[in-house]
């Protein structure tokens, strides 16, 4: 399980990050791991498979892409280990190919919402959101981007580098400049870690502030999300868990030690209610958030046990 543990560690420490990348890495890690279990009897194989699935799923709690990718990859109906490995390898292949193609389709569908001259605000670093922005740019639209820093991990720096290298004019702002800057913005485009059955978006902390400011300024907010970012367990009434990360990401541990009356909270994600979202752009089309249930039922491809 060495390689699988390495992938799990990279997800935990955010060397691999972003809901889509996490999902693809987990699917590939599970595929590679089961290849090493050829000599086991099926019952033992299945136990090891479940253990490995749990190791991956336990790394980060919020992005539902992770348990969805693991569930779609690990399922098999084989009666011997060779067939099980074969099925799992095919599942992984399908998941990884679909995930890759989904980004292209989301880019194409979402770019329809971007017009020549638009200023787009984005938050954190989302491959799906950037796919929309880059596709619009590739179509020759004269666009520019306002990218938030996204404290505390500053994923905005990844975004501005990527946009810079693509040749897209970009302005970096600190997170607290979102409301002031919103009047210059035509459209907000963000990614998703999870979307719940009521159409609420769970994404990088601060996303809901962009949504509030966008609504106040009467600007639309669109979400770029592959269908595997929809959370089946919210159908069972479960809430999406918001990851709390270390205070070290926010303040130096030595400084904090000198402040016995101070504690630090570092939630990594927040919830944007459906009424702040204009459209969710998936690889199977653009939907209003109220249609989240339909996407879970018709497109995700996971059976939900009540
Ligand atoms: C990343 C983040 C991204 C979503 C979507 O958070 O909130 O907006 O994961 O990204 P973190 P993508 O950096 O904590 O993983 O579109 O790439 O899946």
Coordinates of C-alpha atoms and ligand atoms in Angstrom, one line a residue:
X1 CA 0.0 0.0 0.0
X2 CA 3.1 2.2 -0.2
X3 CA 2.1 4.1 -3.3
X4 CA -1.5 4.5 -2.2
X5 CA -0.3 5.9 1.1
X6 CA 1.9 8.3 -0.7
X7 CA -1.0 9.6 -2.8
X8 CA -3.2 9.8 0.4
X9 CA -0.4 11.8 2.1
X10 CA -0.1 14.1 -0.9
X11 CA -3.9 14.8 -0.8
X12 CA -3.7 15.4 2.9
X13 CA -0.9 17.8 2.7
X14 CA -2.5 19.4 -0.4
X15 CA 0.4 18.6 -2.7
X16 CA -2.5 17.2 -4.8
X17 CA -5.4 19.6 -4.4
X18 CA -8.5 20.9 -6.1
X19 CA -11.6 18.6 -6.1
X20 CA -11.1 17.3 -9.6
X21 CA -7.4 16.5 -9.3
X22 CA -8.0 14.8 -5.9
X23 CA -10.6 12.6 -7.5
X24 CA -8.5 11.6 -10.5
X25 CA -5.4 10.9 -8.3
X26 CA -7.5 8.7 -5.9
X27 CA -9.0 6.7 -8.8
X28 CA -5.5 6.1 -10.3
X29 CA -4.1 5.2 -6.9
X30 CA -6.8 2.6 -6.2
X31 CA -6.3 1.1 -9.7
X32 CA -2.5 0.8 -9.2
X33 CA -3.0 -0.6 -5.7
X34 CA -5.3 -3.5 -6.7
X35 CA -2.8 -4.6 -9.3
X36 CA -0.5 -5.6 -6.4
X37 CA -3.2 -7.9 -4.9
X38 CA -3.3 -10.5 -7.6
X39 CA -2.3 -13.4 -5.4
X40 CA -5.0 -12.9 -2.8
X41 CA -8.2 -14.9 -2.5
X42 CA -11.2 -12.8 -3.4
X43 CA -12.5 -12.3 0.2
X44 CA -9.1 -10.9 1.3
X45 CA -8.9 -8.8 -1.8
X46 CA -12.2 -7.2 -1.0
X47 CA -11.1 -6.5 2.6
X48 CA -7.9 -4.8 1.3
X49 CA -9.9 -2.9 -1.3
X50 CA -12.2 -1.5 1.3
X51 CA -9.3 -0.5 3.6
X52 CA -7.6 1.2 0.7
X53 CA -10.8 3.0 -0.2
X54 CA -11.1 4.3 3.4
X55 CA -7.5 5.5 3.5
X56 CA -8.1 7.6 0.5
X57 CA -11.6 8.9 1.5
X58 CA -10.3 9.8 5.0
X59 CA -7.7 12.2 3.7
X60 CA -9.9 15.3 3.2
X61 CA -13.6 15.5 4.2
X62 CA -15.2 18.2 2.0
X63 CA -14.7 17.5 -1.7
X64 CA -17.3 14.8 -2.5
X65 CA -15.4 14.2 -5.7
X66 CA -13.1 12.0 -3.6
X67 CA -15.7 9.5 -2.2
X68 CA -17.5 9.6 -5.5
X69 CA -14.4 8.7 -7.5
X70 CA -13.5 6.0 -5.0
X71 CA -17.0 4.5 -5.1
X72 CA -17.2 4.6 -8.9
X73 CA -13.7 3.0 -9.2
X74 CA -13.9 0.2 -6.6
X75 CA -17.2 -1.3 -7.5
X76 CA -17.1 -4.8 -9.1
X77 CA -19.2 -7.8 -9.4
X78 CA -16.4 -10.3 -10.1
X79 CA -16.2 -13.8 -8.6
X80 CA -12.4 -14.0 -8.9
X81 CA -9.6 -11.6 -8.3
X82 CA -8.4 -11.3 -11.9
X83 CA -11.8 -10.2 -13.1
X84 CA -12.1 -7.8 -10.1
X85 CA -8.8 -6.2 -11.0
X86 CA -9.9 -5.9 -14.6
X87 CA -13.2 -4.3 -13.7
X88 CA -11.6 -1.8 -11.3
X89 CA -8.9 -0.9 -13.9
X90 CA -11.7 -0.3 -16.5
X91 CA -13.7 1.8 -14.0
X92 CA -10.6 3.9 -13.3
X93 CA -9.9 4.3 -17.0
X94 CA -13.5 5.4 -17.5
X95 CA -13.5 7.8 -14.6
X96 CA -10.2 9.5 -15.5
X97 CA -11.1 9.8 -19.2
X98 CA -14.6 11.2 -18.3
X99 CA -13.1 13.6 -15.8
X100 CA -10.7 14.9 -18.4
X101 CA -13.4 15.3 -21.1
X102 CA -15.7 16.9 -18.6
X103 CA -13.3 19.8 -18.2
X104 CA -13.4 20.4 -21.9
X105 CA -17.2 20.2 -22.1
X106 CA -17.7 22.5 -19.1
X107 CA -15.3 25.0 -20.8
X108 CA -17.3 25.0 -24.0
X109 CA -20.7 25.3 -22.3
X110 CA -19.6 27.8 -19.8
X111 CA -17.8 30.0 -22.4
X112 CA -21.2 30.7 -24.0
X113 CA -22.0 32.8 -20.9
X114 CA -18.9 35.0 -21.4
X115 CA -19.0 37.9 -23.7
X116 CA -16.5 40.1 -25.5
X117 CA -15.2 42.7 -23.0
X118 CA -16.2 40.8 -19.9
X119 CA -14.4 41.1 -16.6
X120 CA -14.6 37.8 -14.7
X121 CA -13.9 37.3 -11.0
X122 CA -12.8 34.0 -9.8
X123 CA -11.8 32.6 -6.4
X124 CA -9.1 30.1 -5.3
X125 CA -7.9 27.8 -8.1
X126 CA -10.4 25.7 -9.9
X127 CA -9.5 23.8 -13.1
X128 CA -13.2 23.7 -14.1
X129 CA -13.7 27.4 -13.7
X130 CA -10.4 28.1 -15.5
X131 CA -11.5 25.8 -18.3
X132 CA -14.4 28.2 -18.9
X133 CA -12.3 31.3 -18.8
X134 CA -9.6 29.8 -21.1
X135 CA -12.1 28.6 -23.6
X136 CA -13.7 32.0 -23.8
X137 CA -10.2 33.5 -24.4
X138 CA -9.5 30.8 -27.1
X139 CA -12.7 31.9 -28.8
X140 CA -11.1 35.3 -29.3
X141 CA -13.1 37.1 -26.7
X142 CA -11.4 40.1 -25.2
X143 CA -11.7 39.2 -21.5
X144 CA -9.8 39.9 -18.3
X145 CA -9.9 38.3 -14.8
X146 CA -9.9 39.5 -11.3
X147 CA -8.5 36.7 -9.1
X148 CA -8.7 36.6 -5.3
X149 CA -5.6 35.8 -3.3
X150 CA -7.6 33.0 -1.4
X151 CA -6.0 33.1 2.1
X152 CA -4.7 31.3 3.9
X153 CA -3.2 28.9 1.3
X154 CA -3.1 31.5 -1.5
X155 CA -4.3 29.2 -4.2
X156 CA -5.0 32.5 -6.1
X157 CA -1.2 32.6 -6.9
X158 CA -1.6 29.3 -8.8
X159 CA -4.5 30.9 -10.7
X160 CA -2.7 34.1 -11.6
X161 CA 0.3 32.2 -12.8
X162 CA -1.8 29.9 -15.0
X163 CA -3.7 32.9 -16.4
X164 CA -0.5 34.8 -17.0
X165 CA 1.0 31.9 -18.9
X166 CA -2.1 31.7 -21.0
X167 CA -1.8 35.4 -21.9
X168 CA -5.0 36.4 -20.1
X169 CA -4.9 39.9 -18.5
X170 CA -5.3 39.3 -14.8
X171 CA -5.6 41.4 -11.6
X172 CA -4.8 40.0 -8.2
X173 CA -6.8 41.2 -5.2
X174 CA -6.8 40.4 -1.6
X175 CA -9.9 38.6 -0.4
X176 CA -11.2 41.6 1.5
X177 CA -11.3 43.7 -1.8
X178 CA -14.0 41.5 -3.3
X179 CA -16.9 43.8 -2.5
X180 CA -15.1 47.0 -3.6
X181 CA -14.0 45.4 -6.8
X182 CA -17.3 43.8 -7.7
X183 CA -18.6 46.9 -9.5
X184 CA -15.9 46.3 -12.2
X185 CA -17.0 42.7 -12.7
X186 CA -19.5 41.3 -15.3
X187 CA -19.6 37.7 -14.1
X188 CA -18.3 35.5 -11.3
X189 CA -17.1 32.0 -12.1
X190 CA -16.1 29.6 -9.4
X191 CA -15.5 25.9 -9.0
X192 CA -17.1 23.4 -6.6
X193 CA -15.9 20.9 -3.9
X194 CA -19.5 19.7 -3.4
X195 CA -23.0 20.5 -4.5
X196 CA -25.8 19.3 -2.2
X197 CA -29.2 18.1 -3.3
X198 CA -30.7 21.5 -2.4
X199 CA -28.4 23.2 -4.9
X200 CA -26.1 24.7 -2.3
X201 CA -22.4 25.1 -3.3
X202 CA -19.6 24.1 -1.0
X203 CA -16.3 25.7 -2.2
X204 CA -13.2 27.4 -0.9
X205 CA -13.8 29.6 2.1
X206 CA -14.8 33.1 0.9
X207 CA -16.8 31.9 -2.0
X208 CA -20.0 32.9 -0.3
X209 CA -18.6 36.4 0.1
X210 CA -18.2 36.6 -3.6
X211 CA -21.8 35.4 -4.0
X212 CA -23.1 38.0 -1.5
X213 CA -21.2 40.8 -3.2
X214 CA -22.3 39.6 -6.7
X215 CA -25.9 39.6 -5.7
X216 CA -25.7 43.0 -4.2
X217 CA -24.2 44.3 -7.4
X218 CA -26.6 42.3 -9.5
X219 CA -23.9 40.2 -11.1
X220 CA -24.4 36.6 -12.0
X221 CA -22.4 33.8 -10.3
X222 CA -21.9 30.6 -12.2
X223 CA -20.4 27.4 -10.9
X224 CA -18.3 25.0 -12.9
X225 CA -18.8 21.5 -11.6
X226 CA -18.4 18.1 -13.0
X227 CA -21.4 15.8 -12.2
X228 CA -19.1 13.9 -9.8
X229 CA -19.0 17.0 -7.5
X230 CA -22.7 16.4 -6.6
X231 CA -23.1 14.8 -3.2
X232 CA -25.3 11.7 -3.1
X233 CA -25.2 11.5 0.7
X234 CA -27.0 14.9 1.0
X235 CA -30.0 13.0 -0.4
X236 CA -30.0 11.1 2.9
X237 CA -30.1 14.3 4.8
X238 CA -26.4 14.4 5.6
X239 CA -24.6 17.8 5.6
X240 CA -21.3 18.2 3.8
X241 CA -18.5 18.3 6.4
X242 CA -16.5 21.5 6.3
X243 CA -12.8 20.8 6.8
X244 CA -11.1 22.7 9.6
X245 CA -7.4 23.0 8.9
X246 CA -4.4 23.9 11.2
X247 CA -4.0 27.3 12.7
X248 CA -0.4 27.2 11.4
X249 CA -1.8 28.1 8.0
X250 CA -3.1 31.4 9.4
X251 CA -0.6 32.5 12.1
X252 CA 2.9 31.5 13.1
X253 CA 2.8 28.9 15.9
X254 CA 5.3 30.9 17.9
X255 CA 3.3 34.1 17.8
X256 CA 0.1 32.1 18.8
X257 CA 2.0 30.7 21.8
X258 CA 2.4 34.2 23.1
X259 CA -1.3 34.8 23.0
X260 CA -3.0 32.5 25.5
X261 CA -6.4 34.2 25.1
X262 CA -6.5 33.8 21.4
X263 CA -7.7 30.8 19.4
X264 CA -7.7 30.5 15.6
X265 CA -10.3 29.0 13.4
X266 CA -9.4 28.0 9.9
X267 CA -12.4 26.5 8.1
X268 CA -11.3 25.7 4.5
X269 CA -14.7 25.9 2.8
X270 CA -18.0 27.6 3.1
X271 CA -21.6 27.2 1.8
X272 CA -23.2 29.4 -0.8
X273 CA -27.0 28.9 -0.8
X274 CA -28.7 28.0 -4.1
X275 CA -30.4 31.4 -4.4
X276 CA -27.1 33.1 -5.0
X277 CA -26.2 30.9 -8.0
X278 CA -27.4 31.6 -11.5
X279 CA -26.3 28.4 -13.2
X280 CA -24.2 25.3 -12.5
X281 CA -22.2 24.3 -15.6
X282 CA -21.7 20.6 -15.8
X283 CA -20.4 18.4 -18.6
X284 CA -24.0 17.4 -19.4
X285 CA -25.3 20.9 -19.6
X286 CA -26.0 24.1 -17.7
X287 CA -28.6 23.7 -14.9
X288 CA -30.2 25.9 -12.4
X289 CA -29.2 24.8 -8.9
X290 CA -32.8 23.6 -8.2
X291 CA -32.0 20.7 -10.6
X292 CA -29.3 19.2 -8.4
X293 CA -31.5 16.2 -7.6
X294 CA -32.0 15.4 -11.3
X295 CA -28.2 15.4 -11.8
X296 CA -27.7 13.1 -8.8
X297 CA -30.5 10.8 -10.1
X298 CA -29.8 10.8 -13.8
X299 CA -26.1 11.4 -14.3
X300 CA -23.9 10.5 -11.4
X301 CA -24.3 6.8 -11.8
X302 CA -24.1 5.9 -8.1
X303 CA -26.9 3.9 -6.4
X304 CA -27.9 5.5 -3.1
X305 CA -28.7 3.1 -0.3
X306 CA -31.2 4.5 2.2
Ligands
LIG1 C1 -9.9 24.1 -4.0 C2 -11.2 24.7 -4.3 C3 -11.7 24.6 -5.8 C4 -12.5 23.3 -6.0 C5 -12.8 23.1 -7.4 O1 -9.7 23.9 -2.6 O2 -12.0 25.1 -3.5 O3 -12.5 25.7 -6.1 O4 -11.8 22.2 -5.4 O5 -11.5 22.9 -8.1 P1 -8.3 23.3 -2.1 P2 -11.5 22.0 -9.4 O6 -7.2 24.1 -2.7 O7 -8.4 23.4 -0.6 O8 -8.3 21.8 -2.6 O9 -12.4 22.7 -10.4 O10 -10.0 22.1 -9.8 O11 -11.9 20.6 -9.1

